[in-house]
């Protein structure tokens, strides 16, 4: 049996329940992993609220780290006793132990702690696909990144700095802006006190940015389009302020023949080899010191509802983990 966080109906953080569930043995292509820590992400809130529908009841959580306890037939990249970390479907990482598909579970290097492993996989591989698998980015390009002091944001700031990319960040307080700057953002704009879209234009000499990376959604969408240079790329990869409402695709032409995409990490990591390659790239950044995984909040598993409230209220910075 393993303590596991589940929801039986959608709604607010109060819908999160702690249950004792059987774990079982791994079948072909599966592993059983005993968790050391679990990561917290906005997608967990979207699933809990019903924005991303799931068949209920269901366990929650998309990333964690731990030790492999058992390996099913056909699994060759992991063995019993291996340190491992993952971001993967199906949800269910908020638990002490679980049986799950092995393809997206990655061997965790000794130089990376379990806490870092739990905090970095979903956010770090998101940064990897944003910078390397979505649209060509070169040294000297300029990126606008919303929520620059969040979990993905602080990784993205460091990733951009390590590759000679100018990153203009936005955040909701002066303290969060200072965090973004300390982690590699070239500029960071307080969106609550400044006209951030006008500031982006000023910072780019009126040209706009090459790429916008936007996980905020509804609140920033229009301004993000207006911040792009002609032929620029809008990457909408989250909905922290709510989903982007329907819009007229025709506006992209007059605004400069803009491009737009709505990617998900889980499309990029669906292939085993691609997932392992992305994870290795992320691990290399962390081991080289180019990216430091900042964990600013820790909650025991039984306080998961408080963790969700803090995340949704934008009271967190960096990464948040659940201690098992």
mmCIF file of N, CA and C in Angstrom, residues 3-73:
data_model
loop_
_atom_site.group_PDB
_atom_site.id
_atom_site.type_symbol
_atom_site.label_atom_id
_atom_site.label_comp_id
_atom_site.label_asym_id
_atom_site.label_seq_id
_atom_site.Cartn_x
_atom_site.Cartn_y
_atom_site.Cartn_z
ATOM 1 N N UNK A 3 0.534 5.685 0.363
ATOM 2 C CA UNK A 3 -0.264 6.900 0.479
ATOM 3 C C UNK A 3 -0.256 7.616 -0.874
ATOM 4 N N UNK A 4 -1.446 7.966 -1.359
ATOM 5 C CA UNK A 4 -1.589 8.516 -2.700
ATOM 6 C C UNK A 4 -2.627 9.630 -2.671
ATOM 7 N N UNK A 5 -2.331 10.750 -3.352
ATOM 8 C CA UNK A 5 -3.281 11.859 -3.441
ATOM 9 C C UNK A 5 -4.179 11.635 -4.649
ATOM 10 N N UNK A 6 -5.500 11.655 -4.410
ATOM 11 C CA UNK A 6 -6.465 11.427 -5.475
ATOM 12 C C UNK A 6 -7.517 12.531 -5.468
ATOM 13 N N UNK A 7 -8.273 12.618 -6.582
ATOM 14 C CA UNK A 7 -9.498 13.409 -6.614
ATOM 15 C C UNK A 7 -10.626 12.488 -7.081
ATOM 16 N N UNK A 8 -11.777 12.653 -6.475
ATOM 17 C CA UNK A 8 -12.964 11.889 -6.858
ATOM 18 C C UNK A 8 -13.943 12.754 -7.644
ATOM 19 N N UNK A 9 -13.783 14.087 -7.545
ATOM 20 C CA UNK A 9 -14.553 15.037 -8.334
ATOM 21 C C UNK A 9 -13.707 16.288 -8.510
ATOM 22 N N UNK A 10 -13.991 17.033 -9.588
ATOM 23 C CA UNK A 10 -13.192 18.222 -9.873
ATOM 24 C C UNK A 10 -13.623 19.375 -8.977
ATOM 25 N N UNK A 11 -12.719 20.349 -8.843
ATOM 26 C CA UNK A 11 -13.022 21.508 -8.019
ATOM 27 C C UNK A 11 -11.759 22.136 -7.480
ATOM 28 N N UNK A 12 -11.863 22.771 -6.307
ATOM 29 C CA UNK A 12 -10.739 23.461 -5.699
ATOM 30 C C UNK A 12 -9.804 22.530 -4.962
ATOM 31 N N UNK A 13 -8.771 23.089 -4.316
ATOM 32 C CA UNK A 13 -7.802 22.265 -3.589
ATOM 33 C C UNK A 13 -8.426 21.385 -2.511
ATOM 34 N N UNK A 14 -9.601 21.777 -2.025
ATOM 35 C CA UNK A 14 -10.261 20.962 -0.996
ATOM 36 C C UNK A 14 -10.687 19.597 -1.520
ATOM 37 N N UNK A 15 -10.674 19.401 -2.838
ATOM 38 C CA UNK A 15 -11.064 18.115 -3.425
ATOM 39 C C UNK A 15 -9.938 17.083 -3.351
ATOM 40 N N UNK A 16 -8.745 17.510 -2.999
ATOM 41 C CA UNK A 16 -7.614 16.591 -2.910
ATOM 42 C C UNK A 16 -7.739 15.718 -1.667
ATOM 43 N N UNK A 17 -7.608 14.413 -1.851
ATOM 44 C CA UNK A 17 -7.744 13.466 -0.746
ATOM 45 C C UNK A 17 -6.527 12.558 -0.690
ATOM 46 N N UNK A 18 -6.164 12.156 0.518
ATOM 47 C CA UNK A 18 -5.064 11.209 0.715
ATOM 48 C C UNK A 18 -5.658 9.829 0.989
ATOM 49 N N UNK A 19 -5.275 8.849 0.157
ATOM 50 C CA UNK A 19 -5.822 7.493 0.286
ATOM 51 C C UNK A 19 -4.680 6.484 0.291
ATOM 52 N N UNK A 20 -4.911 5.336 0.912
ATOM 53 C CA UNK A 20 -3.966 4.221 0.855
ATOM 54 C C UNK A 20 -4.387 3.304 -0.284
ATOM 55 N N UNK A 21 -3.518 3.182 -1.307
ATOM 56 C CA UNK A 21 -3.847 2.389 -2.482
ATOM 57 C C UNK A 21 -2.832 1.273 -2.672
ATOM 58 N N UNK A 22 -3.251 0.125 -3.188
ATOM 59 C CA UNK A 22 -2.306 -0.960 -3.476
ATOM 60 C C UNK A 22 -1.383 -0.574 -4.614
ATOM 61 N N UNK A 23 -0.160 -1.078 -4.565
ATOM 62 C CA UNK A 23 0.838 -0.726 -5.584
ATOM 63 C C UNK A 23 0.989 -1.849 -6.615
ATOM 64 N N UNK A 24 1.232 -3.064 -6.184
ATOM 65 C CA UNK A 24 1.335 -4.180 -7.115
ATOM 66 C C UNK A 24 2.703 -4.332 -7.750
ATOM 67 N N UNK A 25 2.772 -5.256 -8.708
ATOM 68 C CA UNK A 25 4.018 -5.581 -9.404
ATOM 69 C C UNK A 25 3.979 -5.034 -10.827
ATOM 70 N N UNK A 26 5.137 -4.635 -11.363
ATOM 71 C CA UNK A 26 5.163 -4.111 -12.732
ATOM 72 C C UNK A 26 4.938 -5.202 -13.772
ATOM 73 N N UNK A 27 4.185 -4.869 -14.807
ATOM 74 C CA UNK A 27 4.012 -5.754 -15.942
ATOM 75 C C UNK A 27 5.035 -5.437 -17.016
ATOM 76 N N UNK A 28 4.899 -6.020 -18.210
ATOM 77 C CA UNK A 28 5.830 -5.739 -19.308
ATOM 78 C C UNK A 28 5.897 -4.241 -19.602
ATOM 79 N N UNK A 29 7.124 -3.725 -19.723
ATOM 80 C CA UNK A 29 7.322 -2.323 -20.039
ATOM 81 C C UNK A 29 7.077 -1.369 -18.890
ATOM 82 N N UNK A 30 6.952 -1.907 -17.665
ATOM 83 C CA UNK A 30 6.665 -1.073 -16.503
ATOM 84 C C UNK A 30 7.771 -1.189 -15.448
ATOM 85 N N UNK A 31 7.780 -0.218 -14.515
ATOM 86 C CA UNK A 31 8.648 -0.287 -13.346
ATOM 87 C C UNK A 31 7.824 0.066 -12.111
ATOM 88 N N UNK A 32 8.310 -0.380 -10.957
ATOM 89 C CA UNK A 32 7.786 0.136 -9.694
ATOM 90 C C UNK A 32 8.845 1.038 -9.094
ATOM 91 N N UNK A 33 8.443 2.263 -8.748
ATOM 92 C CA UNK A 33 9.379 3.237 -8.207
ATOM 93 C C UNK A 33 8.910 3.681 -6.834
ATOM 94 N N UNK A 34 9.838 3.718 -5.873
ATOM 95 C CA UNK A 34 9.592 4.218 -4.522
ATOM 96 C C UNK A 34 10.052 5.678 -4.497
ATOM 97 N N UNK A 35 9.122 6.605 -4.320
ATOM 98 C CA UNK A 35 9.437 8.019 -4.457
ATOM 99 C C UNK A 35 10.204 8.575 -3.257
ATOM 100 N N UNK A 36 11.078 9.513 -3.554
ATOM 101 C CA UNK A 36 11.770 10.310 -2.543
ATOM 102 C C UNK A 36 11.174 11.710 -2.444
ATOM 103 N N UNK A 37 10.688 12.248 -3.567
ATOM 104 C CA UNK A 37 10.062 13.574 -3.602
ATOM 105 C C UNK A 37 9.218 13.661 -4.861
ATOM 106 N N UNK A 38 8.231 14.551 -4.836
ATOM 107 C CA UNK A 38 7.334 14.749 -5.979
ATOM 108 C C UNK A 38 7.319 16.227 -6.351
ATOM 109 N N UNK A 39 7.176 16.516 -7.639
ATOM 110 C CA UNK A 39 7.131 17.891 -8.101
ATOM 111 C C UNK A 39 5.704 18.402 -8.213
ATOM 112 N N UNK A 40 5.554 19.721 -8.118
ATOM 113 C CA UNK A 40 4.258 20.396 -8.235
ATOM 114 C C UNK A 40 4.280 21.269 -9.486
ATOM 115 N N UNK A 41 3.201 21.194 -10.286
ATOM 116 C CA UNK A 41 3.136 21.944 -11.539
ATOM 117 C C UNK A 41 1.725 22.457 -11.779
ATOM 118 N N UNK A 42 1.618 23.504 -12.608
ATOM 119 C CA UNK A 42 0.302 24.069 -12.900
ATOM 120 C C UNK A 42 -0.617 23.053 -13.570
ATOM 121 N N UNK A 43 -0.058 22.121 -14.345
ATOM 122 C CA UNK A 43 -0.912 21.137 -14.998
ATOM 123 C C UNK A 43 -1.695 20.329 -13.961
ATOM 124 N N UNK A 44 -1.118 20.148 -12.762
ATOM 125 C CA UNK A 44 -1.833 19.429 -11.707
ATOM 126 C C UNK A 44 -3.104 20.184 -11.300
ATOM 127 N N UNK A 45 -2.999 21.507 -11.251
ATOM 128 C CA UNK A 45 -4.165 22.341 -10.913
ATOM 129 C C UNK A 45 -5.202 22.297 -12.031
ATOM 130 N N UNK A 46 -4.731 22.295 -13.281
ATOM 131 C CA UNK A 46 -5.670 22.225 -14.413
ATOM 132 C C UNK A 46 -6.455 20.912 -14.370
ATOM 133 N N UNK A 47 -5.778 19.820 -14.022
ATOM 134 C CA UNK A 47 -6.460 18.526 -13.947
ATOM 135 C C UNK A 47 -7.415 18.479 -12.759
ATOM 136 N N UNK A 48 -6.988 19.015 -11.643
ATOM 137 C CA UNK A 48 -7.847 19.034 -10.450
ATOM 138 C C UNK A 48 -9.110 19.862 -10.684
ATOM 139 N N UNK A 49 -8.975 20.997 -11.397
ATOM 140 C CA UNK A 49 -10.109 21.897 -11.604
ATOM 141 C C UNK A 49 -11.053 21.432 -12.703
ATOM 142 N N UNK A 50 -10.579 20.506 -13.563
ATOM 143 C CA UNK A 50 -11.394 20.048 -14.673
ATOM 144 C C UNK A 50 -11.084 20.741 -15.985
ATOM 145 N N UNK A 51 -10.157 21.724 -15.978
ATOM 146 C CA UNK A 51 -9.772 22.375 -17.235
ATOM 147 C C UNK A 51 -9.189 21.351 -18.211
ATOM 148 N N UNK A 52 -8.404 20.413 -17.681
ATOM 149 C CA UNK A 52 -7.913 19.280 -18.457
ATOM 150 C C UNK A 52 -8.642 18.041 -17.933
ATOM 151 N N UNK A 53 -9.687 17.593 -18.594
ATOM 152 C CA UNK A 53 -10.535 16.524 -18.045
ATOM 153 C C UNK A 53 -9.793 15.190 -17.906
ATOM 154 N N UNK A 54 -10.133 14.461 -16.844
ATOM 155 C CA UNK A 54 -9.634 13.105 -16.617
ATOM 156 C C UNK A 54 -10.805 12.237 -16.187
ATOM 157 N N UNK A 55 -10.664 10.929 -16.407
ATOM 158 C CA UNK A 55 -11.656 10.003 -15.880
ATOM 159 C C UNK A 55 -11.433 9.858 -14.376
ATOM 160 N N UNK A 56 -12.486 10.064 -13.598
ATOM 161 C CA UNK A 56 -12.372 10.068 -12.140
ATOM 162 C C UNK A 56 -12.953 8.792 -11.539
ATOM 163 N N UNK A 57 -12.478 8.389 -10.358
ATOM 164 C CA UNK A 57 -11.415 9.006 -9.557
ATOM 165 C C UNK A 57 -10.035 8.788 -10.186
ATOM 166 N N UNK A 58 -9.093 9.660 -9.847
ATOM 167 C CA UNK A 58 -7.757 9.561 -10.432
ATOM 168 C C UNK A 58 -6.729 10.138 -9.474
ATOM 169 N N UNK A 59 -5.539 9.550 -9.472
ATOM 170 C CA UNK A 59 -4.406 10.120 -8.753
ATOM 171 C C UNK A 59 -3.862 11.310 -9.536
ATOM 172 N N UNK A 60 -3.186 12.217 -8.833
ATOM 173 C CA UNK A 60 -2.635 13.414 -9.458
ATOM 174 C C UNK A 60 -1.111 13.412 -9.395
ATOM 175 N N UNK A 61 -0.518 14.328 -10.167
ATOM 176 C CA UNK A 61 0.930 14.520 -10.153
ATOM 177 C C UNK A 61 1.595 13.975 -11.391
ATOM 178 N N UNK A 62 2.554 14.755 -11.932
ATOM 179 C CA UNK A 62 3.175 14.407 -13.218
ATOM 180 C C UNK A 62 4.683 14.192 -13.138
ATOM 181 N N UNK A 63 5.320 14.478 -12.003
ATOM 182 C CA UNK A 63 6.778 14.276 -11.935
ATOM 183 C C UNK A 63 7.200 13.896 -10.531
ATOM 184 N N UNK A 64 8.293 13.136 -10.468
ATOM 185 C CA UNK A 64 8.820 12.694 -9.172
ATOM 186 C C UNK A 64 10.198 12.085 -9.382
ATOM 187 N N UNK A 65 10.830 11.750 -8.261
ATOM 188 C CA UNK A 65 12.111 11.033 -8.300
ATOM 189 C C UNK A 65 12.090 9.966 -7.223
ATOM 190 N N UNK A 66 12.952 8.977 -7.393
ATOM 191 C CA UNK A 66 13.013 7.917 -6.403
ATOM 192 C C UNK A 66 13.950 6.810 -6.813
ATOM 193 N N UNK A 67 13.690 5.617 -6.268
ATOM 194 C CA UNK A 67 14.544 4.447 -6.509
ATOM 195 C C UNK A 67 13.695 3.341 -7.118
ATOM 196 N N UNK A 68 14.226 2.700 -8.158
ATOM 197 C CA UNK A 68 13.524 1.621 -8.829
ATOM 198 C C UNK A 68 13.513 0.382 -7.927
ATOM 199 N N UNK A 69 12.306 -0.135 -7.635
ATOM 200 C CA UNK A 69 12.151 -1.306 -6.767
ATOM 201 C C UNK A 69 11.943 -2.600 -7.541
ATOM 202 N N UNK A 70 11.348 -2.508 -8.735
ATOM 203 C CA UNK A 70 11.080 -3.708 -9.531
ATOM 204 C C UNK A 70 10.970 -3.288 -10.989
ATOM 205 N N UNK A 71 11.347 -4.206 -11.883
ATOM 206 C CA UNK A 71 11.396 -3.914 -13.322
ATOM 207 C C UNK A 71 10.630 -4.998 -14.067
ATOM 208 N N UNK A 72 9.734 -4.587 -14.961
ATOM 209 C CA UNK A 72 8.969 -5.538 -15.748
ATOM 210 C C UNK A 72 9.718 -6.029 -16.967
ATOM 211 N N UNK A 73 9.163 -7.031 -17.592
ATOM 212 C CA UNK A 73 9.762 -7.622 -18.787
ATOM 213 C C UNK A 73 9.934 -6.571 -19.886
#
